[in-house]
């Protein structure tokens, strides 16, 4: 089964998760706090900063034709208003490397990490961030825009509200568990599609507040991946729109969109109102701000089911990913179809993947997920590409390096790359 000519078959990464030594970023600081919620610091990560050419070569040789990666704001603007030409040159080289290999570079401007200085200025709840982000987007477009056809402004723009909801639920469960002197708290962890250590975060809260105050001037730094207020949620939308306008003013031909983390929300009888409310929060209320975008980046990993009392645990006997949520590759097709009912622009699957130690499981996951995408295309849904998460086994945020999502394994002692069979399997779908 091959997709039509021009359909992107790619893999995705994010700067902080693979490059290494992202020392001016907020995450770098948070990872090194004495009471950090991170299992381990990102350190040299996969040294992709120095080894990108080898990684893009492996991707190309396996037949893939697109590479989604992010440029790191904290490298490009390490201090407020100081833009580093050397770092822009680095990303120019990465883009050239893609182009020389016939690989489409799909660039994300913001993938969770921000410069530490931005967080000291109030981060993702501060009005000034909208203008800072616009200025950064404009600089990147001036410098790199000539080589780009696709830009994702903000990765998983809806992550903050998901975290707000899950933190609230987690607190409630932890309280109940404490009262009942039983632990039911761990259950809540797996429901967000990103590596977070909620238990550790709660335990560390008291100390972390003090340490954060020292590092960022506030006990509760508003990094991107933290619980957002409704006002902060709208601020993210304004940042997206301003950045998009800035990109279009310089290069109207670049196709611009953002990406959203979308679960396949399924209602069992009686669960409909819960599933609807979750879809409103996760997707529908963003529509006014993205309806005229050139594309939407769809990011899906699993499903969530609702019954008459609300969210249900994973079905009995379900196989779980390393991330502790259900392995359910059918979710992608369901989400694409659901999004299509309300969003008429192009869709790009900017992330979909599985953390597993068993690569044959990943191959099976890809087979099912891509068959779903193919059915969507056959029905005329404008899906333009599929990027698997992730090209490399990498730094899964608070969960560290233990989650293996990659098509390529990385020996962290030697940084040696070891392509898994799933890499060539995915490449086989490209025209
Ligand atoms: C994020 C990635 C992350 C992946 C797997 C997505 O939420 O964009 O950065 O590694 O999920 O958890």
Short mmCIF file of C-alpha atoms and ligand atoms in Angstrom, two decimals:
data_model
loop_
_atom_site.label_atom_id
_atom_site.label_comp_id
_atom_site.label_asym_id
_atom_site.label_seq_id
_atom_site.Cartn_x
_atom_site.Cartn_y
_atom_site.Cartn_z
CA UNK A 1 0.00 0.00 0.00
CA UNK A 2 1.57 3.30 -1.08
CA UNK A 3 0.06 6.73 -0.57
CA UNK A 4 -0.49 9.14 -3.45
CA UNK A 5 2.39 11.12 -4.90
CA UNK A 6 3.13 14.16 -2.77
CA UNK A 7 1.70 12.60 0.42
CA UNK A 8 4.17 13.09 3.25
CA UNK A 9 5.40 10.00 5.03
CA UNK A 10 7.62 11.36 7.75
CA UNK A 11 8.83 11.23 11.31
CA UNK A 12 8.82 13.94 13.97
CA UNK A 13 11.10 15.18 16.73
CA UNK A 14 11.25 18.26 18.97
CA UNK A 15 14.44 20.22 19.58
CA UNK A 16 14.66 19.81 23.34
CA UNK A 17 13.94 16.09 23.21
CA UNK A 18 16.76 15.25 20.83
CA UNK A 19 19.31 18.05 20.38
CA UNK A 20 20.98 18.11 23.80
CA UNK A 21 22.36 20.96 25.91
CA UNK A 22 19.46 23.33 25.49
CA UNK A 23 20.90 25.40 28.31
CA UNK A 24 18.96 28.64 27.91
CA UNK A 25 15.56 26.98 28.08
CA UNK A 26 13.08 26.84 30.94
CA UNK A 27 13.11 23.03 30.91
CA UNK A 28 16.87 22.86 31.36
CA UNK A 29 16.48 24.87 34.58
CA UNK A 30 13.52 22.83 35.80
CA UNK A 31 15.30 19.54 35.15
CA UNK A 32 18.20 20.62 37.35
CA UNK A 33 16.21 21.84 40.37
CA UNK A 34 17.02 19.75 43.48
CA UNK A 35 13.33 18.73 43.74
CA UNK A 36 12.72 18.40 40.04
CA UNK A 37 9.73 16.40 38.80
CA UNK A 38 11.91 15.06 36.01
CA UNK A 39 13.17 11.51 36.31
CA UNK A 40 16.47 12.64 34.83
CA UNK A 41 17.82 15.71 33.03
CA UNK A 42 17.91 15.91 29.22
CA UNK A 43 21.70 16.47 29.18
CA UNK A 44 23.18 15.63 25.79
CA UNK A 45 19.86 14.00 24.77
CA UNK A 46 20.48 12.28 21.39
CA UNK A 47 23.13 14.82 20.35
CA UNK A 48 20.93 15.48 17.32
CA UNK A 49 22.32 19.03 17.26
CA UNK A 50 25.58 17.56 15.99
CA UNK A 51 24.23 14.41 14.36
CA UNK A 52 21.22 15.72 12.44
CA UNK A 53 22.82 14.90 9.07
CA UNK A 54 23.20 11.23 10.00
CA UNK A 55 19.63 11.12 11.34
CA UNK A 56 18.19 12.72 8.20
CA UNK A 57 20.26 10.33 6.09
CA UNK A 58 18.78 7.30 7.92
CA UNK A 59 15.29 8.72 7.46
CA UNK A 60 15.88 9.32 3.75
CA UNK A 61 17.50 5.96 3.10
CA UNK A 62 14.48 4.22 4.62
CA UNK A 63 12.26 5.99 2.08
CA UNK A 64 10.59 8.65 4.24
CA UNK A 65 10.01 11.98 2.50
CA UNK A 66 9.24 14.42 5.33
CA UNK A 67 10.86 15.46 8.59
CA UNK A 68 8.97 17.44 11.20
CA UNK A 69 11.26 19.11 13.73
CA UNK A 70 11.27 22.22 15.86
CA UNK A 71 13.57 25.20 15.97
CA UNK A 72 14.48 26.14 19.53
CA UNK A 73 13.46 29.62 20.64
CA UNK A 74 15.88 29.49 23.60
CA UNK A 75 18.81 28.97 21.22
CA UNK A 76 17.68 31.55 18.67
CA UNK A 77 16.88 34.24 21.28
CA UNK A 78 18.84 33.20 24.39
CA UNK A 79 18.41 36.66 25.94
CA UNK A 80 15.51 38.98 25.40
CA UNK A 81 16.02 40.79 22.09
CA UNK A 82 19.38 39.14 21.27
CA UNK A 83 19.01 36.90 18.24
CA UNK A 84 21.85 34.49 17.64
CA UNK A 85 22.82 34.27 13.97
CA UNK A 86 24.98 31.23 14.57
CA UNK A 87 21.96 29.28 15.79
CA UNK A 88 19.81 30.41 12.87
CA UNK A 89 22.60 29.25 10.60
CA UNK A 90 22.43 25.86 12.31
CA UNK A 91 18.74 25.48 11.46
CA UNK A 92 19.38 26.78 7.93
CA UNK A 93 21.79 23.86 7.57
CA UNK A 94 19.25 21.36 8.92
CA UNK A 95 16.67 22.61 6.42
CA UNK A 96 19.21 22.45 3.56
CA UNK A 97 20.11 18.93 4.57
CA UNK A 98 16.43 17.97 4.24
CA UNK A 99 16.05 19.74 0.89
CA UNK A 100 19.23 18.17 -0.50
CA UNK A 101 17.79 14.75 0.39
CA UNK A 102 14.40 15.44 -1.16
CA UNK A 103 12.81 15.53 2.30
CA UNK A 104 10.14 18.14 3.13
CA UNK A 105 11.05 20.05 6.30
CA UNK A 106 7.95 20.76 8.43
CA UNK A 107 9.10 23.25 11.03
CA UNK A 108 7.52 23.89 14.43
CA UNK A 109 8.33 27.23 16.06
CA UNK A 110 7.37 26.26 19.60
CA UNK A 111 7.39 22.71 20.91
CA UNK A 112 6.85 23.06 24.69
CA UNK A 113 10.17 24.69 25.62
CA UNK A 114 10.63 28.45 25.93
CA UNK A 115 13.60 30.67 26.74
CA UNK A 116 14.05 30.94 30.53
CA UNK A 117 13.87 34.76 30.25
CA UNK A 118 10.33 34.53 28.82
CA UNK A 119 9.18 32.58 31.87
CA UNK A 120 10.73 35.12 34.21
CA UNK A 121 8.52 37.67 32.44
CA UNK A 122 5.35 35.75 33.25
CA UNK A 123 5.53 33.06 30.57
CA UNK A 124 2.36 31.69 29.03
CA UNK A 125 -0.01 33.69 31.21
CA UNK A 126 1.57 37.08 30.46
CA UNK A 127 0.16 39.34 27.76
CA UNK A 128 3.67 40.37 26.66
CA UNK A 129 4.34 36.79 25.45
CA UNK A 130 2.07 37.38 22.45
CA UNK A 131 4.33 40.14 21.14
CA UNK A 132 7.55 38.25 22.02
CA UNK A 133 6.31 35.23 20.10
CA UNK A 134 5.26 37.36 17.12
CA UNK A 135 8.71 38.95 16.99
CA UNK A 136 10.44 35.55 17.17
CA UNK A 137 8.16 34.09 14.44
CA UNK A 138 8.90 37.07 12.27
CA UNK A 139 12.68 36.72 12.74
CA UNK A 140 12.65 33.00 11.93
CA UNK A 141 10.54 33.62 8.81
CA UNK A 142 12.83 36.41 7.59
CA UNK A 143 15.85 34.18 8.07
CA UNK A 144 14.56 30.77 7.04
CA UNK A 145 11.25 31.35 5.28
CA UNK A 146 12.65 31.15 1.74
CA UNK A 147 13.35 27.46 2.28
CA UNK A 148 10.06 26.55 3.98
CA UNK A 149 6.60 25.54 2.79
CA UNK A 150 5.08 24.45 6.11
CA UNK A 151 5.24 26.02 9.57
CA UNK A 152 3.48 24.79 12.71
CA UNK A 153 3.37 27.78 15.06
CA UNK A 154 2.64 26.06 18.39
CA UNK A 155 2.74 22.37 19.24
CA UNK A 156 -0.31 21.06 21.10
CA UNK A 157 -1.76 24.48 21.73
CA UNK A 158 -4.46 22.78 23.84
CA UNK A 159 -2.06 21.05 26.25
CA UNK A 160 -2.46 23.62 29.06
CA UNK A 161 -6.20 23.10 29.44
CA UNK A 162 -5.77 19.31 29.38
CA UNK A 163 -3.24 19.68 32.18
CA UNK A 164 -5.52 21.98 34.15
CA UNK A 165 -8.29 19.38 33.96
CA UNK A 166 -6.05 16.46 34.82
CA UNK A 167 -4.35 18.30 37.72
CA UNK A 168 -7.75 19.05 39.20
CA UNK A 169 -8.80 15.44 38.83
CA UNK A 170 -5.52 14.23 40.22
CA UNK A 171 -5.77 16.47 43.29
CA UNK A 172 -9.29 15.20 43.93
CA UNK A 173 -8.25 11.58 43.56
CA UNK A 174 -5.20 12.10 45.75
CA UNK A 175 -7.38 13.66 48.44
CA UNK A 176 -9.87 10.82 48.26
CA UNK A 177 -7.09 8.28 48.27
CA UNK A 178 -5.54 9.90 51.31
CA UNK A 179 -8.87 9.83 53.12
CA UNK A 180 -9.46 6.21 52.26
CA UNK A 181 -5.81 5.49 53.07
CA UNK A 182 -5.65 3.78 49.74
CA UNK A 183 -3.81 4.80 46.63
CA UNK A 184 -6.00 5.26 43.59
CA UNK A 185 -3.99 8.22 42.35
CA UNK A 186 -1.76 6.58 39.78
CA UNK A 187 -4.73 5.84 37.53
CA UNK A 188 -5.05 9.47 36.49
CA UNK A 189 -1.52 9.73 35.15
CA UNK A 190 -1.86 7.96 31.85
CA UNK A 191 -4.65 10.09 30.46
CA UNK A 192 -2.63 12.95 29.11
CA UNK A 193 -0.81 12.19 25.86
CA UNK A 194 2.59 13.34 27.08
CA UNK A 195 5.15 12.19 29.64
CA UNK A 196 4.27 13.74 33.00
CA UNK A 197 5.04 12.51 36.54
CA UNK A 198 2.02 13.77 38.45
CA UNK A 199 2.74 11.86 41.64
CA UNK A 200 6.27 13.20 41.83
CA UNK A 201 5.05 16.71 41.05
CA UNK A 202 2.58 16.65 43.94
CA UNK A 203 5.15 15.28 46.40
CA UNK A 204 7.67 17.92 45.38
CA UNK A 205 5.30 20.84 45.32
CA UNK A 206 6.43 22.52 48.52
CA UNK A 207 10.16 22.40 47.75
CA UNK A 208 9.70 23.03 44.06
CA UNK A 209 7.87 26.29 44.79
CA UNK A 210 10.90 27.63 46.65
CA UNK A 211 13.37 26.47 44.04
CA UNK A 212 11.27 27.80 41.19
CA UNK A 213 11.08 31.17 42.93
CA UNK A 214 14.87 31.27 42.87
CA UNK A 215 15.18 30.13 39.26
CA UNK A 216 12.32 32.10 37.69
CA UNK A 217 11.34 34.74 40.27
CA UNK A 218 7.98 33.06 40.87
CA UNK A 219 6.95 29.93 42.80
CA UNK A 220 4.69 28.89 39.93
CA UNK A 221 6.48 29.50 36.65
CA UNK A 222 4.10 29.50 33.69
CA UNK A 223 6.00 27.20 31.38
CA UNK A 224 4.01 26.09 28.36
CA UNK A 225 3.27 22.63 29.72
CA UNK A 226 1.57 23.72 32.92
CA UNK A 227 -2.06 24.06 33.89
CA UNK A 228 -3.49 26.99 31.89
CA UNK A 229 -6.21 29.38 32.97
CA UNK A 230 -8.96 30.11 30.41
CA UNK A 231 -7.26 33.50 29.87
CA UNK A 232 -3.90 31.79 29.26
CA UNK A 233 -5.62 29.44 26.82
CA UNK A 234 -6.85 32.41 24.79
CA UNK A 235 -3.44 34.04 25.02
CA UNK A 236 -1.98 30.99 23.28
CA UNK A 237 -4.55 31.43 20.49
CA UNK A 238 -3.64 35.11 20.12
CA UNK A 239 0.05 34.20 20.01
CA UNK A 240 -0.73 31.75 17.21
CA UNK A 241 -2.73 34.29 15.22
CA UNK A 242 -0.16 37.05 15.59
CA UNK A 243 2.65 34.69 14.58
CA UNK A 244 0.66 33.49 11.59
CA UNK A 245 0.00 37.07 10.46
CA UNK A 246 3.71 37.87 10.83
CA UNK A 247 4.73 34.82 8.77
CA UNK A 248 2.17 35.60 6.05
CA UNK A 249 3.27 39.26 5.88
CA UNK A 250 6.76 38.10 4.96
CA UNK A 251 6.01 34.91 3.01
CA UNK A 252 2.33 34.58 2.11
CA UNK A 253 3.00 31.30 0.32
CA UNK A 254 4.05 29.42 3.50
CA UNK A 255 1.29 27.15 4.78
CA UNK A 256 0.70 27.84 8.46
CA UNK A 257 -1.17 25.96 11.17
CA UNK A 258 -0.90 24.80 14.76
CA UNK A 259 -1.17 21.32 16.23
CA UNK A 260 -3.60 19.91 18.80
CA UNK A 261 -3.40 16.89 21.09
CA UNK A 262 -6.61 15.02 20.33
CA UNK A 263 -7.93 11.90 22.03
CA UNK A 264 -10.47 9.64 20.39
CA UNK A 265 -13.27 10.46 22.83
CA UNK A 266 -15.77 7.61 22.93
CA UNK A 267 -19.10 7.65 24.73
CA UNK A 268 -20.57 4.46 26.12
CA UNK A 269 -24.32 4.67 26.77
CA UNK A 270 -24.89 7.51 29.22
CA UNK A 271 -21.42 8.95 28.69
CA UNK A 272 -22.38 11.28 25.82
CA UNK A 273 -22.51 14.54 27.80
CA UNK A 274 -19.01 13.90 29.21
CA UNK A 275 -17.53 13.03 25.83
CA UNK A 276 -19.15 16.10 24.25
CA UNK A 277 -17.86 18.41 26.98
CA UNK A 278 -14.37 16.98 26.60
CA UNK A 279 -14.46 17.49 22.81
CA UNK A 280 -15.61 21.10 23.30
CA UNK A 281 -12.69 21.72 25.60
CA UNK A 282 -10.09 19.77 23.62
CA UNK A 283 -11.09 20.90 20.12
CA UNK A 284 -14.30 22.76 19.36
CA UNK A 285 -13.75 25.98 21.27
CA UNK A 286 -10.51 26.60 19.30
CA UNK A 287 -12.30 26.57 15.95
CA UNK A 288 -12.91 30.34 15.70
CA UNK A 289 -9.14 30.90 16.00
CA UNK A 290 -7.97 28.23 13.56
CA UNK A 291 -10.81 27.90 11.03
CA UNK A 292 -8.96 29.89 8.36
CA UNK A 293 -5.56 28.23 8.94
CA UNK A 294 -3.96 26.46 5.99
CA UNK A 295 -3.86 23.18 7.86
CA UNK A 296 -4.37 21.62 11.27
CA UNK A 297 -1.76 19.31 12.79
CA UNK A 298 -3.55 16.31 14.30
CA UNK A 299 -1.73 14.55 17.16
CA UNK A 300 -3.23 11.38 18.51
CA UNK A 301 -1.98 8.49 20.62
CA UNK A 302 -4.96 6.76 22.23
CA UNK A 303 -8.66 6.87 23.10
CA UNK A 304 -10.60 7.88 26.21
CA UNK A 305 -13.97 6.37 27.07
CA UNK A 306 -16.80 7.90 29.08
CA UNK A 307 -19.68 6.27 30.94
CA UNK A 308 -22.61 7.72 32.88
CA UNK A 309 -20.27 8.73 35.76
CA UNK A 310 -17.60 10.30 33.57
CA UNK A 311 -14.19 9.10 32.38
CA UNK A 312 -13.65 5.34 32.50
CA UNK A 313 -10.43 3.45 33.19
CA UNK A 314 -8.84 1.50 30.31
CA UNK A 315 -10.96 -1.47 29.26
CA UNK A 316 -10.27 -4.67 31.20
CA UNK A 317 -7.38 -6.59 29.68
CA UNK A 318 -6.34 -3.80 27.31
CA UNK A 319 -2.71 -3.84 26.26
CA UNK A 320 -0.91 -0.76 27.54
CA UNK A 321 1.86 1.29 25.97
CA UNK A 322 4.93 2.09 28.08
CA UNK A 323 3.14 5.37 28.74
CA UNK A 324 0.42 3.47 30.67
CA UNK A 325 -2.41 4.23 28.27
CA UNK A 326 -4.22 1.86 25.97
CA UNK A 327 -2.61 0.80 22.68
CA UNK A 328 -5.39 1.69 20.26
CA UNK A 329 -4.18 2.64 16.77
CA UNK A 330 -7.76 2.80 15.46
CA UNK A 331 -8.05 6.11 17.34
CA UNK A 332 -6.29 8.07 14.61
CA UNK A 333 -8.90 7.41 11.93
CA UNK A 334 -11.71 8.23 14.35
CA UNK A 335 -10.09 11.53 15.30
CA UNK A 336 -9.44 12.54 11.68
CA UNK A 337 -13.07 11.86 10.76
CA UNK A 338 -14.33 13.76 13.80
CA UNK A 339 -12.11 16.78 13.11
CA UNK A 340 -13.23 16.78 9.48
CA UNK A 341 -16.85 17.27 10.54
CA UNK A 342 -15.95 20.72 11.87
CA UNK A 343 -12.67 21.81 10.23
CA UNK A 344 -12.57 22.11 6.46
CA UNK A 345 -8.88 22.86 5.85
CA UNK A 346 -6.10 20.38 5.13
CA UNK A 347 -5.01 17.98 7.84
CA UNK A 348 -1.51 16.72 8.54
CA UNK A 349 -0.98 13.99 11.10
CA UNK A 350 1.92 15.73 12.83
CA UNK A 351 2.21 13.05 15.56
CA UNK A 352 1.00 9.50 16.13
CA UNK A 353 3.08 6.82 17.73
CA UNK A 354 3.70 4.11 20.28
CA UNK A 355 6.20 3.73 23.11
CA UNK A 356 7.06 0.05 23.26
CA UNK A 357 10.14 -2.13 23.66
CA UNK A 358 8.71 -4.54 21.08
CA UNK A 359 9.21 -3.10 17.60
CA UNK A 360 6.91 -5.68 16.00
CA UNK A 361 4.15 -4.09 18.10
CA UNK A 362 5.09 -0.72 16.55
CA UNK A 363 4.92 -2.21 13.05
CA UNK A 364 1.43 -3.57 13.78
CA UNK A 365 0.44 -0.17 15.22
CA UNK A 366 1.64 1.61 12.07
CA UNK A 367 -0.15 -0.86 9.81
CA UNK A 368 -3.49 -0.26 11.54
CA UNK A 369 -3.07 3.51 11.89
CA UNK A 370 -2.05 3.97 8.25
CA UNK A 371 -4.87 1.77 6.98
CA UNK A 372 -7.20 4.18 8.78
CA UNK A 373 -5.54 7.17 7.13
CA UNK A 374 -5.89 5.49 3.75
CA UNK A 375 -9.63 5.00 4.27
CA UNK A 376 -9.94 8.69 5.15
CA UNK A 377 -8.16 9.62 1.91
CA UNK A 378 -10.40 7.28 -0.08
CA UNK A 379 -13.37 9.17 1.36
CA UNK A 380 -11.92 12.45 0.11
CA UNK A 381 -10.68 13.80 3.45
CA UNK A 382 -7.73 16.11 2.68
CA UNK A 383 -5.03 14.46 4.78
CA UNK A 384 -1.69 15.64 3.37
CA UNK A 385 0.76 13.64 5.40
CA UNK A 386 1.58 11.35 8.31
CA UNK A 387 4.50 11.96 10.67
CA UNK A 388 5.25 9.20 13.14
CA UNK A 389 6.37 10.17 16.66
CA UNK A 390 9.26 9.78 16.88
CA UNK A 391 12.28 9.39 14.61
CA UNK A 392 14.53 8.57 17.59
CA UNK A 393 14.15 7.12 21.05
CA UNK A 394 14.40 10.37 22.96
CA UNK A 395 13.80 12.48 26.06
CA UNK A 396 10.15 11.98 26.97
CA UNK A 397 9.94 15.08 29.19
CA UNK A 398 9.39 14.28 32.87
CA UNK A 399 9.62 10.56 32.15
CA UNK A 400 13.15 10.88 30.83
CA UNK A 401 14.70 8.43 28.37
CA UNK A 402 12.80 5.33 29.47
CA UNK A 403 10.00 5.65 26.89
CA UNK A 404 10.99 4.20 23.55
CA UNK A 405 8.82 5.75 20.82
CA UNK A 406 11.60 5.73 18.21
CA UNK A 407 11.95 4.22 14.76
CA UNK A 408 15.66 4.40 15.56
CA UNK A 409 17.17 3.27 18.86
CA UNK A 410 19.97 5.36 20.35
CA UNK A 411 22.73 3.99 22.54
CA UNK A 412 23.05 6.88 24.93
CA UNK A 413 26.58 6.02 26.00
CA UNK A 414 27.97 6.10 22.45
CA UNK A 415 25.13 7.94 20.64
CA UNK A 416 25.18 5.12 18.12
CA UNK A 417 22.03 4.93 15.98
CA UNK A 418 20.31 1.58 15.43
CA UNK A 419 17.40 1.69 12.99
CA UNK A 420 14.53 -0.60 13.95
CA UNK A 421 12.54 -2.60 11.35
CA UNK A 422 9.64 -0.15 11.81
CA UNK A 423 11.71 2.59 10.11
CA UNK A 424 11.90 0.75 6.78
CA UNK A 425 8.33 -0.46 7.25
CA UNK A 426 7.10 3.13 7.46
CA UNK A 427 9.29 4.19 4.54
CA UNK A 428 7.59 1.53 2.43
CA UNK A 429 4.36 3.58 2.49
CA UNK A 430 5.94 6.52 0.65
CA UNK A 431 5.39 6.85 -3.07
C1 LIG B 1 4.34 15.73 22.35
C2 LIG B 1 5.70 15.09 22.25
C3 LIG B 1 5.76 13.87 23.14
C4 LIG B 1 4.74 12.89 22.61
C5 LIG B 1 4.73 11.54 23.28
C6 LIG B 1 3.19 14.75 22.38
O1 LIG B 1 2.29 15.17 23.33
O2 LIG B 1 4.16 16.69 21.33
O3 LIG B 1 6.66 16.06 22.60
O4 LIG B 1 7.01 13.33 23.23
O5 LIG B 1 3.45 13.44 22.73
O6 LIG B 1 4.27 11.57 24.57
#
